[in-house]
Each structure stands twice: as structure tokens, then as C-alpha cells.
Short mmCIF file of C-alpha atoms in Angstrom, two decimals:
data_model
loop_
_atom_site.label_atom_id
_atom_site.label_comp_id
_atom_site.label_asym_id
_atom_site.label_seq_id
_atom_site.Cartn_x
_atom_site.Cartn_y
_atom_site.Cartn_z
CA UNK H 75 58.79 60.52 -18.04
CA UNK H 76 57.38 62.34 -21.03
CA UNK H 77 53.78 63.45 -21.41
CA UNK H 78 51.87 64.79 -24.40
CA UNK H 79 48.38 66.22 -23.98
CA UNK H 80 45.44 66.43 -26.40
CA UNK H 81 42.12 68.05 -25.48
CA UNK H 82 38.54 68.11 -26.76
CA UNK H 83 35.58 69.99 -25.29
CA UNK H 84 31.88 69.34 -25.89
CA UNK H 85 28.88 71.26 -24.49
CA UNK H 86 26.43 68.74 -23.01
CA UNK H 87 23.91 71.10 -21.47
CA UNK H 88 23.58 74.45 -19.81
CA UNK H 89 24.62 72.93 -16.47
CA UNK H 90 27.94 71.27 -17.35
CA UNK H 91 30.62 70.81 -19.96
CA UNK H 92 31.94 67.35 -20.85
CA UNK H 93 35.60 67.21 -21.74
CA UNK H 94 38.11 64.54 -22.71
CA UNK H 95 41.87 64.69 -22.27
CA UNK H 96 44.36 62.24 -23.78
CA UNK H 97 47.91 61.98 -22.50
CA UNK H 98 50.79 59.85 -23.73
CA UNK H 99 52.96 58.78 -20.78
CA UNK H 100 56.35 57.13 -21.28
CA UNK H 101 57.87 54.99 -18.55
CA UNK H 102 61.52 54.50 -19.50
CA UNK H 103 63.46 51.22 -19.50
CA UNK H 104 62.71 48.28 -17.21
CA UNK H 105 65.01 45.85 -15.42
CA UNK H 106 64.48 42.13 -14.75
CA UNK H 107 66.02 40.69 -11.59
CA UNK H 108 65.83 36.93 -10.97
CA UNK H 109 64.86 35.84 -7.45
CA UNK H 110 64.01 32.43 -6.00
CA UNK H 111 60.33 33.41 -6.11
CA UNK H 112 60.40 34.49 -9.75
CA UNK H 113 61.49 37.50 -11.79
CA UNK H 114 61.18 40.96 -10.26
CA UNK H 115 60.44 43.60 -12.89
CA UNK H 116 61.33 47.18 -11.92
CA UNK H 117 61.41 50.69 -13.41
CA UNK H 118 63.16 53.67 -11.84
CA UNK H 119 60.64 56.02 -10.26
CA UNK H 120 57.94 53.31 -10.01
CA UNK H 121 56.90 51.22 -7.01
CA UNK H 122 56.07 47.50 -7.03
CA UNK H 123 52.45 46.61 -6.35
CA UNK H 124 50.16 43.63 -6.75
CA UNK H 125 46.97 42.15 -5.38
CA UNK H 126 47.59 39.43 -2.77
CA UNK H 127 49.02 36.37 -4.50
CA UNK H 128 49.22 38.18 -7.86
CA UNK H 129 52.38 39.24 -9.72
CA UNK H 130 54.30 42.29 -8.51
CA UNK H 131 54.38 44.90 -11.27
CA UNK H 132 55.67 48.51 -11.44
CA UNK H 133 53.09 51.25 -10.85
CA UNK H 134 53.38 55.01 -10.72
CA UNK H 135 50.95 57.71 -9.60
CA UNK H 136 50.86 60.82 -11.78
CA UNK H 137 49.15 64.09 -10.76
CA UNK H 138 47.44 65.80 -13.69
CA UNK H 139 46.29 69.40 -13.70
CA UNK H 140 42.72 69.99 -14.93
CA UNK H 141 40.79 73.12 -15.92
CA UNK H 142 39.37 75.04 -12.92
CA UNK H 143 36.50 73.20 -11.23
CA UNK H 144 36.86 70.02 -13.32
CA UNK H 145 36.18 66.58 -11.84
CA UNK H 146 37.21 63.34 -13.54
CA UNK H 147 34.49 60.77 -14.24
CA UNK H 148 36.48 57.94 -15.84
CA UNK H 149 39.99 56.89 -16.83
CA UNK H 150 41.13 54.36 -19.42
CA UNK H 151 44.46 53.39 -20.95
CA UNK H 152 45.76 51.76 -24.11
CA UNK H 153 49.27 50.44 -24.57
CA UNK H 154 51.30 51.71 -27.52
CA UNK H 155 54.80 50.84 -28.67
CA UNK H 156 54.45 47.40 -27.02
CA UNK H 157 56.92 44.51 -26.93
CA UNK H 158 57.05 41.06 -25.35
CA UNK H 159 59.26 40.63 -22.30
CA UNK H 160 61.39 37.46 -22.45
CA UNK H 161 60.75 35.38 -19.31
CA UNK H 162 62.29 31.99 -18.56
CA UNK H 163 60.10 31.62 -15.44
CA UNK H 164 57.19 33.35 -13.70
CA UNK H 165 57.06 36.74 -12.03
CA UNK H 166 57.44 37.17 -8.29
CA UNK H 167 53.98 37.29 -6.69
CA UNK H 168 52.81 39.60 -3.96
CA UNK H 169 52.08 38.34 -0.47
CA UNK H 170 49.13 39.10 1.77
CA UNK H 171 45.66 37.97 2.67
CA UNK H 172 43.11 37.10 0.05
CA UNK H 173 39.37 36.45 0.47
CA UNK H 174 38.68 33.03 -1.10
CA UNK H 175 34.89 33.16 -0.90
CA UNK H 176 32.31 35.78 -1.73
CA UNK H 177 30.17 34.77 1.26
CA UNK H 178 30.12 37.48 3.99
CA UNK H 179 32.04 36.33 7.04
CA UNK H 180 33.89 33.61 5.16
CA UNK H 181 37.42 32.79 6.21
CA UNK H 182 40.60 34.12 4.65
CA UNK H 183 43.82 32.33 3.98
CA UNK H 184 47.42 33.41 3.74
CA UNK H 185 48.68 33.36 0.18
CA UNK H 186 52.11 31.85 -0.29
CA UNK H 187 54.33 34.73 -1.35
CA UNK H 188 56.80 32.33 -2.92
CA UNK H 189 54.52 30.31 -5.19
CA UNK H 190 55.38 30.58 -8.85
CA UNK H 191 52.02 29.10 -9.79
CA UNK H 192 50.04 32.33 -9.55
CA UNK H 193 48.77 31.74 -13.10
CA UNK H 194 46.57 28.87 -11.95
CA UNK H 195 42.81 29.43 -11.47
CA UNK H 196 43.47 32.65 -9.46
CA UNK H 197 44.07 34.61 -12.67
CA UNK H 198 41.72 34.87 -15.63
CA UNK H 199 42.19 37.23 -18.55
CA UNK H 200 44.65 40.11 -18.63
CA UNK H 201 46.36 41.34 -15.47
CA UNK H 202 46.06 44.06 -14.43
CA UNK H 203 42.53 44.38 -15.77
CA UNK H 204 43.09 48.13 -16.26
CA UNK H 205 46.47 49.73 -16.88
CA UNK H 206 45.31 53.04 -15.42
CA UNK H 207 43.23 53.63 -12.28
CA UNK H 208 41.76 56.89 -10.96
CA UNK H 209 43.06 57.35 -7.41
CA UNK H 210 41.23 60.61 -6.77
CA UNK H 211 40.07 63.93 -8.19
CA UNK H 212 40.09 67.10 -6.11
CA UNK H 213 41.92 70.34 -5.48
CA UNK H 214 45.29 71.61 -4.31
CA UNK H 215 44.73 75.22 -3.33
CA UNK H 216 43.23 76.89 -6.38
CA UNK H 217 44.19 74.03 -8.71
CA UNK H 218 41.89 71.19 -9.78
CA UNK H 219 43.65 67.91 -10.45
CA UNK H 220 43.36 64.13 -10.79
CA UNK H 221 45.69 61.46 -9.43
CA UNK H 222 46.08 58.54 -11.84
CA UNK H 223 48.02 55.36 -11.04
CA UNK H 224 49.30 53.49 -14.11
CA UNK H 225 51.19 50.31 -14.97
CA UNK H 226 53.02 49.84 -18.32
CA UNK H 227 52.77 46.01 -18.25
CA UNK H 228 50.09 43.48 -19.20
CA UNK H 229 50.25 39.78 -18.30
CA UNK H 230 48.27 37.05 -20.08
CA UNK H 231 48.14 34.18 -17.53
CA UNK H 232 47.05 31.50 -20.01
CA UNK H 233 50.20 31.93 -22.09
CA UNK H 234 52.51 33.46 -19.46
CA UNK H 235 53.26 36.28 -21.91
CA UNK H 236 54.22 39.64 -20.42
CA UNK H 237 53.80 42.71 -22.62
CA UNK H 238 55.69 45.94 -21.93
CA UNK H 239 54.13 49.17 -23.17
CA UNK H 240 56.90 51.75 -23.39
CA UNK H 241 54.11 54.32 -23.72
CA UNK H 242 50.50 54.42 -22.56
CA UNK H 243 47.77 56.63 -23.95
CA UNK H 244 45.70 57.72 -20.95
CA UNK H 245 42.17 59.01 -21.61
CA UNK H 246 40.33 61.05 -18.97
CA UNK H 247 36.71 62.12 -19.18
CA UNK H 248 35.62 64.91 -16.85
CA UNK H 249 32.96 67.54 -16.41
CA UNK H 250 33.14 71.26 -15.70
CA UNK H 251 30.08 72.97 -14.12
CA UNK H 252 28.86 75.83 -16.29
CA UNK H 253 28.02 77.90 -13.20
CA UNK H 254 30.48 77.00 -10.49
CA UNK H 255 29.27 77.85 -6.96
CA UNK H 256 31.26 80.18 -4.80
CA UNK H 257 33.53 78.36 -2.35
CA UNK H 258 32.71 78.76 1.32
CA UNK H 259 35.87 80.19 2.84
CA UNK H 260 39.26 80.18 1.21
CA UNK H 261 40.69 76.87 0.04
CA UNK H 262 44.30 77.95 0.41
CA UNK H 263 46.86 79.03 -2.12
CA UNK H 264 49.40 76.85 -3.95
CA UNK H 265 52.42 78.77 -5.32
CA UNK H 266 53.08 78.34 -9.03
CA UNK H 267 56.58 77.05 -8.26
CA UNK H 268 55.12 74.18 -6.26
CA UNK H 269 52.35 73.41 -8.76
CA UNK H 270 54.89 73.16 -11.58
CA UNK H 271 56.73 70.47 -9.64
CA UNK H 272 53.58 68.54 -8.69
CA UNK H 273 51.63 68.37 -11.96
CA UNK H 274 53.22 66.61 -14.94
CA UNK H 275 51.14 68.65 -17.41
CA UNK H 276 51.32 72.00 -15.57
CA UNK H 277 52.28 74.05 -18.64
CA UNK H 278 49.20 72.94 -20.61
CA UNK H 279 46.73 74.48 -18.13
CA UNK H 280 48.71 77.08 -16.17
CA UNK H 281 47.25 79.96 -18.21
CA UNK H 282 43.72 79.02 -17.08
CA UNK H 283 44.56 79.93 -13.48
CA UNK H 284 44.72 83.70 -13.22
CA UNK H 285 44.45 84.06 -9.42
CA UNK H 286 48.14 84.64 -8.76
CA UNK H 287 49.27 86.75 -5.84
CA UNK H 288 50.38 90.31 -6.65
CA UNK H 289 53.98 91.40 -6.38
CA UNK H 290 55.45 88.10 -7.53
CA UNK H 291 54.34 86.15 -4.45
CA UNK H 292 52.87 83.45 -6.68
CA UNK H 293 56.40 82.10 -7.16
CA UNK H 294 57.34 81.72 -3.48
CA UNK H 295 57.09 78.60 -1.33
CA UNK H 296 56.87 80.37 2.06
CA UNK H 297 55.04 83.66 2.62
CA UNK H 298 55.61 85.19 6.08
CA UNK H 299 53.08 87.79 7.30
CA UNK H 300 54.31 89.83 10.25
CA UNK H 301 54.14 93.21 12.00
CA UNK H 302 56.81 95.86 11.42
CA UNK H 303 58.05 95.71 15.03
CA UNK H 304 58.55 91.93 14.69
CA UNK H 305 60.35 92.10 11.35
CA UNK H 306 63.89 92.20 12.91
CA UNK H 307 63.08 89.09 14.93
CA UNK H 308 61.88 87.27 11.82
CA UNK H 309 65.00 88.21 9.88
CA UNK H 310 67.37 87.27 12.72
CA UNK H 311 65.64 83.96 13.49
CA UNK H 312 67.42 82.17 10.66
CA UNK H 313 64.15 80.62 9.48
CA UNK H 314 64.18 82.29 6.06
CA UNK H 315 67.85 81.58 5.37
CA UNK H 316 67.34 77.98 6.48
CA UNK H 317 64.48 77.50 4.02
CA UNK H 318 66.49 79.19 1.27
CA UNK H 319 69.38 76.79 1.86
CA UNK H 320 66.94 73.90 1.47
CA UNK H 321 65.95 75.26 -1.95
CA UNK H 322 62.67 76.97 -1.01
CA UNK H 323 61.84 80.53 -2.05
CA UNK H 324 60.56 82.94 0.62
CA UNK H 325 58.83 86.32 0.84
CA UNK H 326 57.95 88.53 3.80
CA UNK H 327 55.12 91.08 3.89
CA UNK H 328 53.78 93.32 6.67
CA UNK H 329 50.25 93.34 8.03
CA UNK H 330 50.01 96.92 6.72
CA UNK H 331 50.57 95.72 3.13
CA UNK H 332 47.65 96.34 0.75
CA UNK H 333 47.44 92.60 0.14
CA UNK H 334 46.26 92.27 3.77
CA UNK H 335 44.41 95.54 4.35
CA UNK H 336 42.30 95.12 1.19
CA UNK H 337 40.72 91.92 2.53
CA UNK H 338 37.08 92.07 3.73
CA UNK H 339 37.76 90.49 7.13
CA UNK H 340 36.23 91.81 10.36
CA UNK H 341 39.64 92.14 12.02
CA UNK H 342 43.37 91.66 11.32
CA UNK H 343 43.29 87.91 11.92
CA UNK H 344 40.40 87.49 9.50
CA UNK H 345 42.22 89.61 6.90
CA UNK H 346 45.30 87.37 7.14
CA UNK H 347 43.23 84.22 6.83
CA UNK H 348 41.26 85.62 3.89
CA UNK H 349 44.36 86.62 1.94
CA UNK H 350 45.84 84.22 -0.62
CA UNK H 351 48.91 83.90 1.56
CA UNK H 352 46.98 83.09 4.70
CA UNK H 353 47.44 79.35 4.38
CA UNK H 354 50.40 78.66 2.10
CA UNK H 355 50.72 74.88 1.56
#
């Protein structure tokens, strides 16, 4: 999947900045598989999802890195490079329970997972209504991010036409507090090597995060803090070599290291917990 990022920043007031980020996400090729319930449309790296009784379509959740402290307010998407998918019959619908009345306490019925007539009165207008949905906006260690789920297909029930958007332009609007409050306690530390694998747009914002660990520890997956007398036991345990064989990077530091002793904790345990390596994810 390819992603291109475009940014704009506007000062709203002295309390917050409003920012917009546009990303172009490409999905790759799709495959159509005929089943007795209808066509199953699939894309590698996507999972099939649909509201109960509605068509199953490919969705993918993408984690997007934001500037420090940013929180997303809204997400929208527009299909580009679109084409019509040739269908000789309907799409396979999802199964599940569906509320058939808006009255509280009303009964529910089981939708037939094998009905091809999902385009009857159950669907009106385009499906899905939105091709991109905000799943959440929060933090991973020192990084602020948003999780966006997106679908590169649009179905028009009245005509049965299925449009495939080989690329989607995702627009995110978010705010950044002008005076960000100090965090209570330490939120944890996410190594740069892990963040690069988690966030699709890591390179665009990596330079904004300057709180890397000294001595190159920002690039390790496992940071072991131990006492000098226990160091031989750590090295002979096989734990570090085991993690290295699995593809993880490791580092070991002593409790006498300046990274630990320079912390403002009241005792050794507090110093370890206050250090950036105290809670490696």
C-alpha cells in the first residue's frame, strides 16, 4: 500500500491549532470469487466486513502518525482512479442480527446470510455511506496517532453497480493545543524501530519527535535494566539471544547508568519507572 501525505496548518486561536492532513492510500488489486451466496470480493491485506445483512466488502485499518499532542476531529474520503466492477450477480452478504425497529425493546430477527436480495428496501443510497471511518485517536508511548478504517469500494443498490477506487484520498482534520499540559506520570516509550513498522506515514512526522533515548536505545525493541551482579545471569539466560533470533533488537543497561541515576525518583525503583526505558512496549 502506498501513501502520500499533504499538510496544511491554520492558527484558530491562542488555545489551539487546527490542521488538515490529506493522504492518498492505494489498495492494490482485488479478486472476485463466486460463491452460492454471491460474489466474494477480496484484497490481500484487507479483512471482509459488513453490517448484518449487508454486502461483505474489504476493509483495512491504517495507523497514521500525527504531530505531538494532536487529536483527530473528523475523517472523510473521496475515491480517485475509480472503475466499475463487472458483476453477473450480487455480492455475498454478511450474517448476524439486525434491529428491525427503532422502538426501544423491539425484537430482533436473524438475517439470512445467503439472501442475494440485500439490495431491497434494506439499502438506500451508497454503501458504505463513508469509505473511511475514524476508529480512534490516541497515543502509543510518546507518539500521537489516529486509526482509520477504510474501504476502496462503493455500491449503488438501486443499480447494483459496484465501483472500485484503486486509490482513496483520506482527509483528516485535527487540533493541536497551543499549550499542552504536562502528562501525569510517564506514558511509556515506543522505540523508533517499532513506530516505523506501525505507522504508514512515519517518515513524514518522525522529525517532530525529539525525545529519543540516548546511546542509540531509541532503535531497540527490548531494553533490559539490571544490576551488575545480575548481568551474567541475564546474559546466560538465553532471553536476549532468543529475542534476537525472532528479529527483535535488544539492549542491556545497568542501574548505575546515567540514564537511570539522572532520574528524579525517590528511590531506585522510581528511577527505573521514570526512565524512558522503564516501560518499553
